[in-house]
CSV table of C-alpha atoms and ligand atoms in Angstrom, one decimal:
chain,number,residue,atom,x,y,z
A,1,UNK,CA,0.0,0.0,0.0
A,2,UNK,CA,1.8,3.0,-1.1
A,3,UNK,CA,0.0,5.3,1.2
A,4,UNK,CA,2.3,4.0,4.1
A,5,UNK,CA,5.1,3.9,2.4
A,6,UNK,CA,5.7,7.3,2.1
A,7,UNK,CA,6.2,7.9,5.8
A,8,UNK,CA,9.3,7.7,6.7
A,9,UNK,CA,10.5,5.0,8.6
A,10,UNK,CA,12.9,4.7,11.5
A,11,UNK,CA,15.7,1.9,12.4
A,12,UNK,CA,13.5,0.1,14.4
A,13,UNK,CA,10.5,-0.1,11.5
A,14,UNK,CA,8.5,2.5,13.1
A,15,UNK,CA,7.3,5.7,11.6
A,16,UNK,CA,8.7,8.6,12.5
A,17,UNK,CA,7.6,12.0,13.0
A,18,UNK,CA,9.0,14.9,11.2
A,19,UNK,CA,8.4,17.1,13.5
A,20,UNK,CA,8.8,17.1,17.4
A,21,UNK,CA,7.3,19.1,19.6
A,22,UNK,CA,9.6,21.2,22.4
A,23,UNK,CA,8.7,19.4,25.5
A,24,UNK,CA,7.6,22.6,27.5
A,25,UNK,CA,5.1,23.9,25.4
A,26,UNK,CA,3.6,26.1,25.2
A,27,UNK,CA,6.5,28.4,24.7
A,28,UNK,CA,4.3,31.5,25.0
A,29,UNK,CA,0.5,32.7,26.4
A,30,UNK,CA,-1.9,35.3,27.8
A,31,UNK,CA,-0.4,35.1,31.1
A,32,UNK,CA,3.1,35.7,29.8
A,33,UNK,CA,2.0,38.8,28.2
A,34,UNK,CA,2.7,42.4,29.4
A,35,UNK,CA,-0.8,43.7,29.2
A,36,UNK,CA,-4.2,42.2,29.5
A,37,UNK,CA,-5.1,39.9,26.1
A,38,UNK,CA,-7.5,37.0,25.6
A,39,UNK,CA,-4.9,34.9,23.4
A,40,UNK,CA,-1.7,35.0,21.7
A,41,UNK,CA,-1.2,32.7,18.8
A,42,UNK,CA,-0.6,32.0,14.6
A,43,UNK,CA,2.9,34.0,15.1
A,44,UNK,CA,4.8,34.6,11.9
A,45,UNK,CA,8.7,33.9,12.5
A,46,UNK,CA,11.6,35.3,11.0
A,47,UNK,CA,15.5,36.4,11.9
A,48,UNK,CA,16.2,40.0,13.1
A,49,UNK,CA,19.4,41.4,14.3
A,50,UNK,CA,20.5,37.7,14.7
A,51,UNK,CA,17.7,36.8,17.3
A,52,UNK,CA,14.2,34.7,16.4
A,53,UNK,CA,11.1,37.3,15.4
A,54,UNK,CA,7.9,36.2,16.2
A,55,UNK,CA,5.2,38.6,15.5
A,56,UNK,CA,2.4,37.2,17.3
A,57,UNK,CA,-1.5,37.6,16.6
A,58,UNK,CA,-3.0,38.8,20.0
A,59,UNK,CA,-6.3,38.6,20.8
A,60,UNK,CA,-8.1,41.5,23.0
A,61,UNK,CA,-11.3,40.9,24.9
A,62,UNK,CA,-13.2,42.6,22.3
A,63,UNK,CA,-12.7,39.5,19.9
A,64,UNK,CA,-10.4,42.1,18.0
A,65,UNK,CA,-6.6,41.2,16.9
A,66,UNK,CA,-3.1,43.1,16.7
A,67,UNK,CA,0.7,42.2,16.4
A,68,UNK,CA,3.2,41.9,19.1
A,69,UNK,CA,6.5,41.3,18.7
A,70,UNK,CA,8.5,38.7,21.1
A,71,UNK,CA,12.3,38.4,20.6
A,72,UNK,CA,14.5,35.6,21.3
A,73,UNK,CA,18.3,34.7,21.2
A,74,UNK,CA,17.4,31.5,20.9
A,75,UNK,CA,14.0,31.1,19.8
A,76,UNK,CA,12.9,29.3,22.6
A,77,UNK,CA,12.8,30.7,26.2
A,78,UNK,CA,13.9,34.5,27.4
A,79,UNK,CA,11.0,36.1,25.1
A,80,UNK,CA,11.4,40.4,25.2
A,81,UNK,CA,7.6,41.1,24.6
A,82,UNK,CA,6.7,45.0,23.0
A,83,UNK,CA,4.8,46.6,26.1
A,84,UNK,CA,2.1,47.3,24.0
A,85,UNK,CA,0.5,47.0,20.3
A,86,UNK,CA,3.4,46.8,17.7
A,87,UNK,CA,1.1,46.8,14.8
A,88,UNK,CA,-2.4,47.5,15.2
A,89,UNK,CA,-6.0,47.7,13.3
A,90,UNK,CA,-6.0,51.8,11.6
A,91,UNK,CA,-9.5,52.7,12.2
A,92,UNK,CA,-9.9,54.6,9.3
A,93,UNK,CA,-8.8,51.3,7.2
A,94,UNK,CA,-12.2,50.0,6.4
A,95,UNK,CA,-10.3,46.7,5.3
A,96,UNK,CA,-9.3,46.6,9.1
A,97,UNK,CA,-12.8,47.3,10.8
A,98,UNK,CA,-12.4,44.2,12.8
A,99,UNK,CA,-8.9,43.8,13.1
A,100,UNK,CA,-5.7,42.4,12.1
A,101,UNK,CA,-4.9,38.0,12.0
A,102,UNK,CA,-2.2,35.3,10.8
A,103,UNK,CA,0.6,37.3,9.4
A,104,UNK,CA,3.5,35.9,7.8
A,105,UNK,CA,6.8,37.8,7.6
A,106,UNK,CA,9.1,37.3,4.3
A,107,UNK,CA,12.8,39.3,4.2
A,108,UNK,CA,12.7,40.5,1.0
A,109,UNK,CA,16.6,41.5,0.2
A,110,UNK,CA,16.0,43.4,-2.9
A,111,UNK,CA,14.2,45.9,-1.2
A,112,UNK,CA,16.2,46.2,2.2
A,113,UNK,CA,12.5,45.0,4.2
A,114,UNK,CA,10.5,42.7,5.4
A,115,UNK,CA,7.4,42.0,3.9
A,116,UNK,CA,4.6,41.4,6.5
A,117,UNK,CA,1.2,40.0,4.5
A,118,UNK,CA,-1.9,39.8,7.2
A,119,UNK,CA,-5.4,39.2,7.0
A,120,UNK,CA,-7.5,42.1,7.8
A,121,UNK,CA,-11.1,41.7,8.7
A,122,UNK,CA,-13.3,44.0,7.2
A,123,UNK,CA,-17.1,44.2,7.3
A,124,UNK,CA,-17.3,41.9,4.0
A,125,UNK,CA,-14.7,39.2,5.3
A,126,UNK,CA,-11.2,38.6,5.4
A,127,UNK,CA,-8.5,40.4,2.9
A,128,UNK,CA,-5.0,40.2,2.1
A,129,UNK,CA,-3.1,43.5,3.4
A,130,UNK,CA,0.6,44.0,2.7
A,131,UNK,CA,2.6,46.6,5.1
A,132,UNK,CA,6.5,46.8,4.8
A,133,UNK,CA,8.8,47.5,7.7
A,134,UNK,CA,13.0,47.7,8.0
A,135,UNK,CA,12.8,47.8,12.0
A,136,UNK,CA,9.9,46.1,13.1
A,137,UNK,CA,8.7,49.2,14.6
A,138,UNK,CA,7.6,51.9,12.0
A,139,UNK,CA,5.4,49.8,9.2
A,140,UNK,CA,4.7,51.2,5.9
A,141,UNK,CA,1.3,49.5,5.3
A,142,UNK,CA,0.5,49.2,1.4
A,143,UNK,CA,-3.5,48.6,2.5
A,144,UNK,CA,-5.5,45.6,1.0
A,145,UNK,CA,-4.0,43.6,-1.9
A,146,UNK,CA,-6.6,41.2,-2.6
A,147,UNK,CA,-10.3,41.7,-1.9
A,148,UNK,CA,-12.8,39.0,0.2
A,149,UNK,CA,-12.8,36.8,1.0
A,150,UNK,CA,-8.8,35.8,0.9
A,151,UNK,CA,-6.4,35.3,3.7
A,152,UNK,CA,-3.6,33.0,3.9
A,153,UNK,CA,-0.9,35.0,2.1
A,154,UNK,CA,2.6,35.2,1.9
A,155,UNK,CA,5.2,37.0,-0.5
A,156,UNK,CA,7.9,34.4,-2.0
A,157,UNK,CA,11.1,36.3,-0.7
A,158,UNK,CA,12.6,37.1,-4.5
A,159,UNK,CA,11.1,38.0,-7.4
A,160,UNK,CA,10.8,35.3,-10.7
A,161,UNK,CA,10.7,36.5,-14.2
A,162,UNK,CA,11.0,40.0,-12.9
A,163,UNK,CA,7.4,39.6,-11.0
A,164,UNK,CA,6.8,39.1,-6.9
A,165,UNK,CA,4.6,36.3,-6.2
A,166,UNK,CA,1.6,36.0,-3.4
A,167,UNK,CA,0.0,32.7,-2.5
A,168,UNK,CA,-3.3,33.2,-1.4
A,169,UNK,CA,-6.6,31.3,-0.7
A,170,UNK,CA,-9.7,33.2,-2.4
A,171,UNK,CA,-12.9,31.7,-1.7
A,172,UNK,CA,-15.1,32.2,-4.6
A,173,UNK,CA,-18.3,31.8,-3.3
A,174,UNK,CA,-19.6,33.9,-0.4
A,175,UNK,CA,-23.0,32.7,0.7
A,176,UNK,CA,-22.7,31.0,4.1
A,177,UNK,CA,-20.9,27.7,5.0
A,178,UNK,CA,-22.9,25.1,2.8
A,179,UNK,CA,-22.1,27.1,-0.7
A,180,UNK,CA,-18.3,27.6,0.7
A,181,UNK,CA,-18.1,23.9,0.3
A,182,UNK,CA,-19.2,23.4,-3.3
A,183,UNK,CA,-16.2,25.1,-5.3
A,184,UNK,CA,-13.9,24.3,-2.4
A,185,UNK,CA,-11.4,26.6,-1.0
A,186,UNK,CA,-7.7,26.2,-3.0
A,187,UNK,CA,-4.5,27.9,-2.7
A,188,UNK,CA,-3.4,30.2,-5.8
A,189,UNK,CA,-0.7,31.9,-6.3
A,190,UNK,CA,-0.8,35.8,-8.4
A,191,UNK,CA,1.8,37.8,-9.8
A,192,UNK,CA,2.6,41.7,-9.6
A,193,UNK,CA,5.6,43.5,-11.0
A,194,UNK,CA,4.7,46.2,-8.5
A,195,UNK,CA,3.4,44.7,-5.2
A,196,UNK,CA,0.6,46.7,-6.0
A,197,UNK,CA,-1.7,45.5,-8.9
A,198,UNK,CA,-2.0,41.6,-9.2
A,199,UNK,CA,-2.4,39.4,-11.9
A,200,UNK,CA,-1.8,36.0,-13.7
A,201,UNK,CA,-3.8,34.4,-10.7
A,202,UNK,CA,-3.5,30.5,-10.9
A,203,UNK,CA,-4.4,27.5,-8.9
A,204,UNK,CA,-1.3,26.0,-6.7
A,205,UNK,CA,-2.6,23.5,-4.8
A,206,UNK,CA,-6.4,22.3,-4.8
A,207,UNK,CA,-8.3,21.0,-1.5
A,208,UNK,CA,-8.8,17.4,-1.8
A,209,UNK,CA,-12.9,16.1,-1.7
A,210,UNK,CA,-14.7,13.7,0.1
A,211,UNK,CA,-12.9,11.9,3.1
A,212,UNK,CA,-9.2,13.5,2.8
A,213,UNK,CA,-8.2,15.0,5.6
A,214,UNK,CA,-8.0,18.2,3.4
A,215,UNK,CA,-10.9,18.2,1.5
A,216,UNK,CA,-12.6,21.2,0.6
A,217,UNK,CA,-10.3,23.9,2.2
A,218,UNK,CA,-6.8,24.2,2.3
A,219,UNK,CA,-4.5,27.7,2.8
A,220,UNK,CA,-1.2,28.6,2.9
A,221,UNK,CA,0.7,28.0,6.8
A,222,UNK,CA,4.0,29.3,6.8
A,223,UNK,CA,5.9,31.4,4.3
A,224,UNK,CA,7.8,29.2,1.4
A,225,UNK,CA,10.9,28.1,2.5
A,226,UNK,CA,14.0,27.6,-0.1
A,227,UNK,CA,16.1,24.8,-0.2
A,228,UNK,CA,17.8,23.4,-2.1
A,229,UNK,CA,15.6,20.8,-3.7
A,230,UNK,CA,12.6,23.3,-4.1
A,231,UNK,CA,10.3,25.3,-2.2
A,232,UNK,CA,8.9,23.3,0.9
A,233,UNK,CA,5.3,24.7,1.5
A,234,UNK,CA,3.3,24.1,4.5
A,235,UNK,CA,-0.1,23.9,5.0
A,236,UNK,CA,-3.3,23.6,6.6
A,237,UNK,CA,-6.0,21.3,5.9
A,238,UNK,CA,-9.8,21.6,7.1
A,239,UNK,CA,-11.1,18.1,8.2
A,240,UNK,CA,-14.9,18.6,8.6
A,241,UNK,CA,-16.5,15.9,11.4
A,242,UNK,CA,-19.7,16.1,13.7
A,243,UNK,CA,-17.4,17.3,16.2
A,244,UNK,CA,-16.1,20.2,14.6
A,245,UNK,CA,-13.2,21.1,12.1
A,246,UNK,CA,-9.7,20.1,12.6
A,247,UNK,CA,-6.4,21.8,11.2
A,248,UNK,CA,-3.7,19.8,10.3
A,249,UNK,CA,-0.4,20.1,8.4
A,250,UNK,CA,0.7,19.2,5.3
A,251,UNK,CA,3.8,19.2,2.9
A,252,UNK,CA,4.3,20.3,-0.9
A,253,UNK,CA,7.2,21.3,-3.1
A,254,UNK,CA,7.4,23.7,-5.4
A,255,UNK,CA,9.8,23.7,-8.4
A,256,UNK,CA,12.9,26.1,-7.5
A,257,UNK,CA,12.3,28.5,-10.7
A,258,UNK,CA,8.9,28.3,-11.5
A,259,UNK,CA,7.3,28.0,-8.3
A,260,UNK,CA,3.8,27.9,-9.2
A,261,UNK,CA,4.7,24.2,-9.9
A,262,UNK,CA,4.0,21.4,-7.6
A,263,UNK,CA,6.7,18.6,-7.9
A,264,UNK,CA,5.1,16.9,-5.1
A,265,UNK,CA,2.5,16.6,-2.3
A,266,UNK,CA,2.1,14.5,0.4
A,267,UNK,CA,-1.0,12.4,0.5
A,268,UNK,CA,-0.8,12.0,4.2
A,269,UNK,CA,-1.0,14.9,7.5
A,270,UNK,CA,2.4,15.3,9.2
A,271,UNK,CA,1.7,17.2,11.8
A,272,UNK,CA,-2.2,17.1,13.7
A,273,UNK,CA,-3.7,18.3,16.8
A,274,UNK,CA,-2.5,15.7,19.9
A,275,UNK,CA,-1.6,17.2,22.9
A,276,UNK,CA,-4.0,19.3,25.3
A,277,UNK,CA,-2.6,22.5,24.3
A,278,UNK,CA,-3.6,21.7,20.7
A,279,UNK,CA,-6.8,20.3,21.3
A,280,UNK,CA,-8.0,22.4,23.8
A,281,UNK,CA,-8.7,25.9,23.9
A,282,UNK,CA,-11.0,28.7,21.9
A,283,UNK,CA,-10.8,26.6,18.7
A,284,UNK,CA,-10.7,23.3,19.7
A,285,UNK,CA,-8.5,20.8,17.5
A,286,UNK,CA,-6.3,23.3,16.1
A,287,UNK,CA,-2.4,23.6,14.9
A,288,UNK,CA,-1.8,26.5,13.1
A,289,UNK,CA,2.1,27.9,12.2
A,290,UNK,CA,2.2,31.2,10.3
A,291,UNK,CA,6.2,31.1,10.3
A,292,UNK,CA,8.6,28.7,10.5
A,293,UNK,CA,12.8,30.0,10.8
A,294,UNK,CA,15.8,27.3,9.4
A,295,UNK,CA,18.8,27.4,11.3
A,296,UNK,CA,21.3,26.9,8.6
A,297,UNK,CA,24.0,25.0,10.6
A,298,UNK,CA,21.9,22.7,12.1
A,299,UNK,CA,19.8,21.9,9.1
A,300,UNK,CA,16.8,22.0,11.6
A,301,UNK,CA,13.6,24.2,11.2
A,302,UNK,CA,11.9,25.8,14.0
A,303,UNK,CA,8.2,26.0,13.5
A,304,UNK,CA,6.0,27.7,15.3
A,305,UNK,CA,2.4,27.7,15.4
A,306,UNK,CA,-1.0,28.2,17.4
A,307,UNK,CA,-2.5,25.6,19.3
A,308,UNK,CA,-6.5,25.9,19.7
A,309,UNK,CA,-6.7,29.6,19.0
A,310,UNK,CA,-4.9,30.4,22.4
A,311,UNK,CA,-1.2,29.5,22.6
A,312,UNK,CA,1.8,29.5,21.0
A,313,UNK,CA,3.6,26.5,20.7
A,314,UNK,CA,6.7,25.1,18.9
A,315,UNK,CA,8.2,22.0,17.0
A,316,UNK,CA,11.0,21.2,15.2
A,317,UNK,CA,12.0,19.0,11.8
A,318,UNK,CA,15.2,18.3,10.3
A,319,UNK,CA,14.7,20.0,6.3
A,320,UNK,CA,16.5,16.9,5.0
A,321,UNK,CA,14.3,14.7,6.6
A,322,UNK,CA,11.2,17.0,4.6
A,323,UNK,CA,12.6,16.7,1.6
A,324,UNK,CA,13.4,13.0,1.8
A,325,UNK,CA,9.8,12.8,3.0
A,326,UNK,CA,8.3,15.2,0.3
A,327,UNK,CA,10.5,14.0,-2.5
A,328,UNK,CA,9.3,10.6,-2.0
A,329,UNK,CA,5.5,11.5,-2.6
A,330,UNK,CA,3.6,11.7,-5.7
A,331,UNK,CA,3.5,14.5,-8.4
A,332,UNK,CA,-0.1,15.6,-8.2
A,333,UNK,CA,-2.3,14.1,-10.6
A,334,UNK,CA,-4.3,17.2,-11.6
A,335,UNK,CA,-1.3,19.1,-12.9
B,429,BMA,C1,-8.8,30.1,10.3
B,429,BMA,C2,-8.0,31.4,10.7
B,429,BMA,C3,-7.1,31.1,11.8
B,429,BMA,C4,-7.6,30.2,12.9
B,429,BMA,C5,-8.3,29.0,12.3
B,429,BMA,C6,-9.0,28.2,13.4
B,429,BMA,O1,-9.8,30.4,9.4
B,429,BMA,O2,-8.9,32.3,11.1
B,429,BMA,O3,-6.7,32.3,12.3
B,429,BMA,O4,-6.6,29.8,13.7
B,429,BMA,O5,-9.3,29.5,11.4
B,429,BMA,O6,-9.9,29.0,14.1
């Protein structure tokens, strides 16, 4: 059965798990924030000034989100939390009426910045926003770059025939849950030559139907992450059950050059909702990384991610272990 076979398999002919979760997790919650918040979770993760970046979505009692930065030497304990707000809702953005969620931080070289891509919520659902910063303080926000309802973004970090490229997931049809599930919710990718006005929009990677544990809704987790071998994208998958939803992880590759083509996805979840922290919280059943951060010497990526809508929480893979993992999984059929 090649379904199992693509796991990988350890000495002793058991499977084993790409990534491990840090034993004290959660690594960060309410109670170890400097002012009073609901939740802290969905960080995006990057390198500044040669410490770990995590801007983290926080959640205030209104049901409203913002960013806070929390800094680390080495990405695991000693957090230096912003006293307040780092990046907050503008109330005279209508595109950020009901705050700020999930961003995901790509260092863009070419243009000496970070690129920070969020979700704002805005009376008429969820839109991509863009906002570009060289300090992590002062944030040049571009406004909305794709209209509702679309969230899961991130910039790739370089440009590719001379255009920047945003994955995305649109949803197409907007009338309540039962018509969001006829089209299904994919990942796209679109292309700009400005980071302004976006075109050449394409499907990436298509939810799955029926049973799969990403059937019908699927969005980018993490920004793309080069190696080597390709682009290794993570993301999320929507199981729906009588219970509720669960989020779990998957793995694709993108081709190194042309990046809006999948060499290979995985058929199978890597990473699911397990431990209380995961399973237990606003949103039950829910891992959800908006960054991950590769530490080049020890080939090992540190990914961090919300658990249940409430904490922040951290595991760790080895990228050659990924790729052998990725690379030994199908093409996908429909491309
Ligand atoms: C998604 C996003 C995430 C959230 C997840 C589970 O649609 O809104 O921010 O973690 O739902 O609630």
């Amino acid at each position: 059965m090649r379904h199992f076979e693509t796991r990988l398999k350890s000495n002793d002919n058991t499977y084993k798990e790409l990534f491990l979760r840090y034993p004290n997790n959660p690594i960060l919650t309410a109670k170890d924030w400097p002012y009073a918040v609901n939740s802290v979770f969905n960080p995006a993760a990057t390198v500044f000034n040669d410490k770990i970046l995590l801007l983290a979505r926080v959640e205030d009692r209104r049901g409203f989100s913002h960013f806070t930065k929390a800094v680390s030497d080495d990405g695991v304990t000693n957090w230096q939390i912003d006293k307040c707000p780092t990046l907050e809702a503008n109330p005279d953005y209508p595109e950020e009426a009901w705050g700020i969620e999930d961003p995901r931080i790509s260092r863009i070289d070419e243009l000496n910045r970070w690129a920070v891509v969020y979700t704002s919520f805005s009376r008429s659902g969820p839109t991509v926003s863009l906002a570009l910063t060289k300090d992590f303080v002062n944030f040049e926000k571009m406004g909305s770059i794709m209209p509702p309802e679309d969230k899961d973004a991130a910039l790739f970090p370089k440009k590719f025939k001379n255009k920047w490229i945003l994955i995305h997931r649109p949803i197409g049809t907007h009338i309540g849950n039962v018509a969001r599930l006829g089209p299904g919710a994919h990942i796209w990718v679109s292309c700009s030559s400005d980071l302004k006005y976006w075109g050449d929009h394409s499907i990436l990677i298509n939810a799955r139907s029926g049973g799969w544990w990403d059937a019908n809704k699927v969005g980018l987790c993490s920004q793309p992450l080069e190696t080597p071998e390709g682009w290794l994208i993570l993301y999320h998958g929507v199981k729906r059950t009588a219970s509720g939803s669960i989020y779990r992880l998957g793995l694709a590759l993108l081709d190194l050059e042309n990046p809006w083509k999948v060499l290979h996805r995985g058929d199978e979840w890597i990473f699911g909702p397990e431990e209380s922290y995961e399973r237990e919280g606003d949103v039950r059943d829910v891992v959800f990384p908006c960054g991950w951060v590769l530490d080049k010497p020890s080939g090992k990526v540190k990914m961090y991610y919300g658990g249940a809508d409430t904490c922040i929480a951290l595991a760790t893979a080895s990228v050659s272990d990924l790729l052998e993992y990725i690379k030994s999984c199908p093409a996908p059929k429909d491309q």
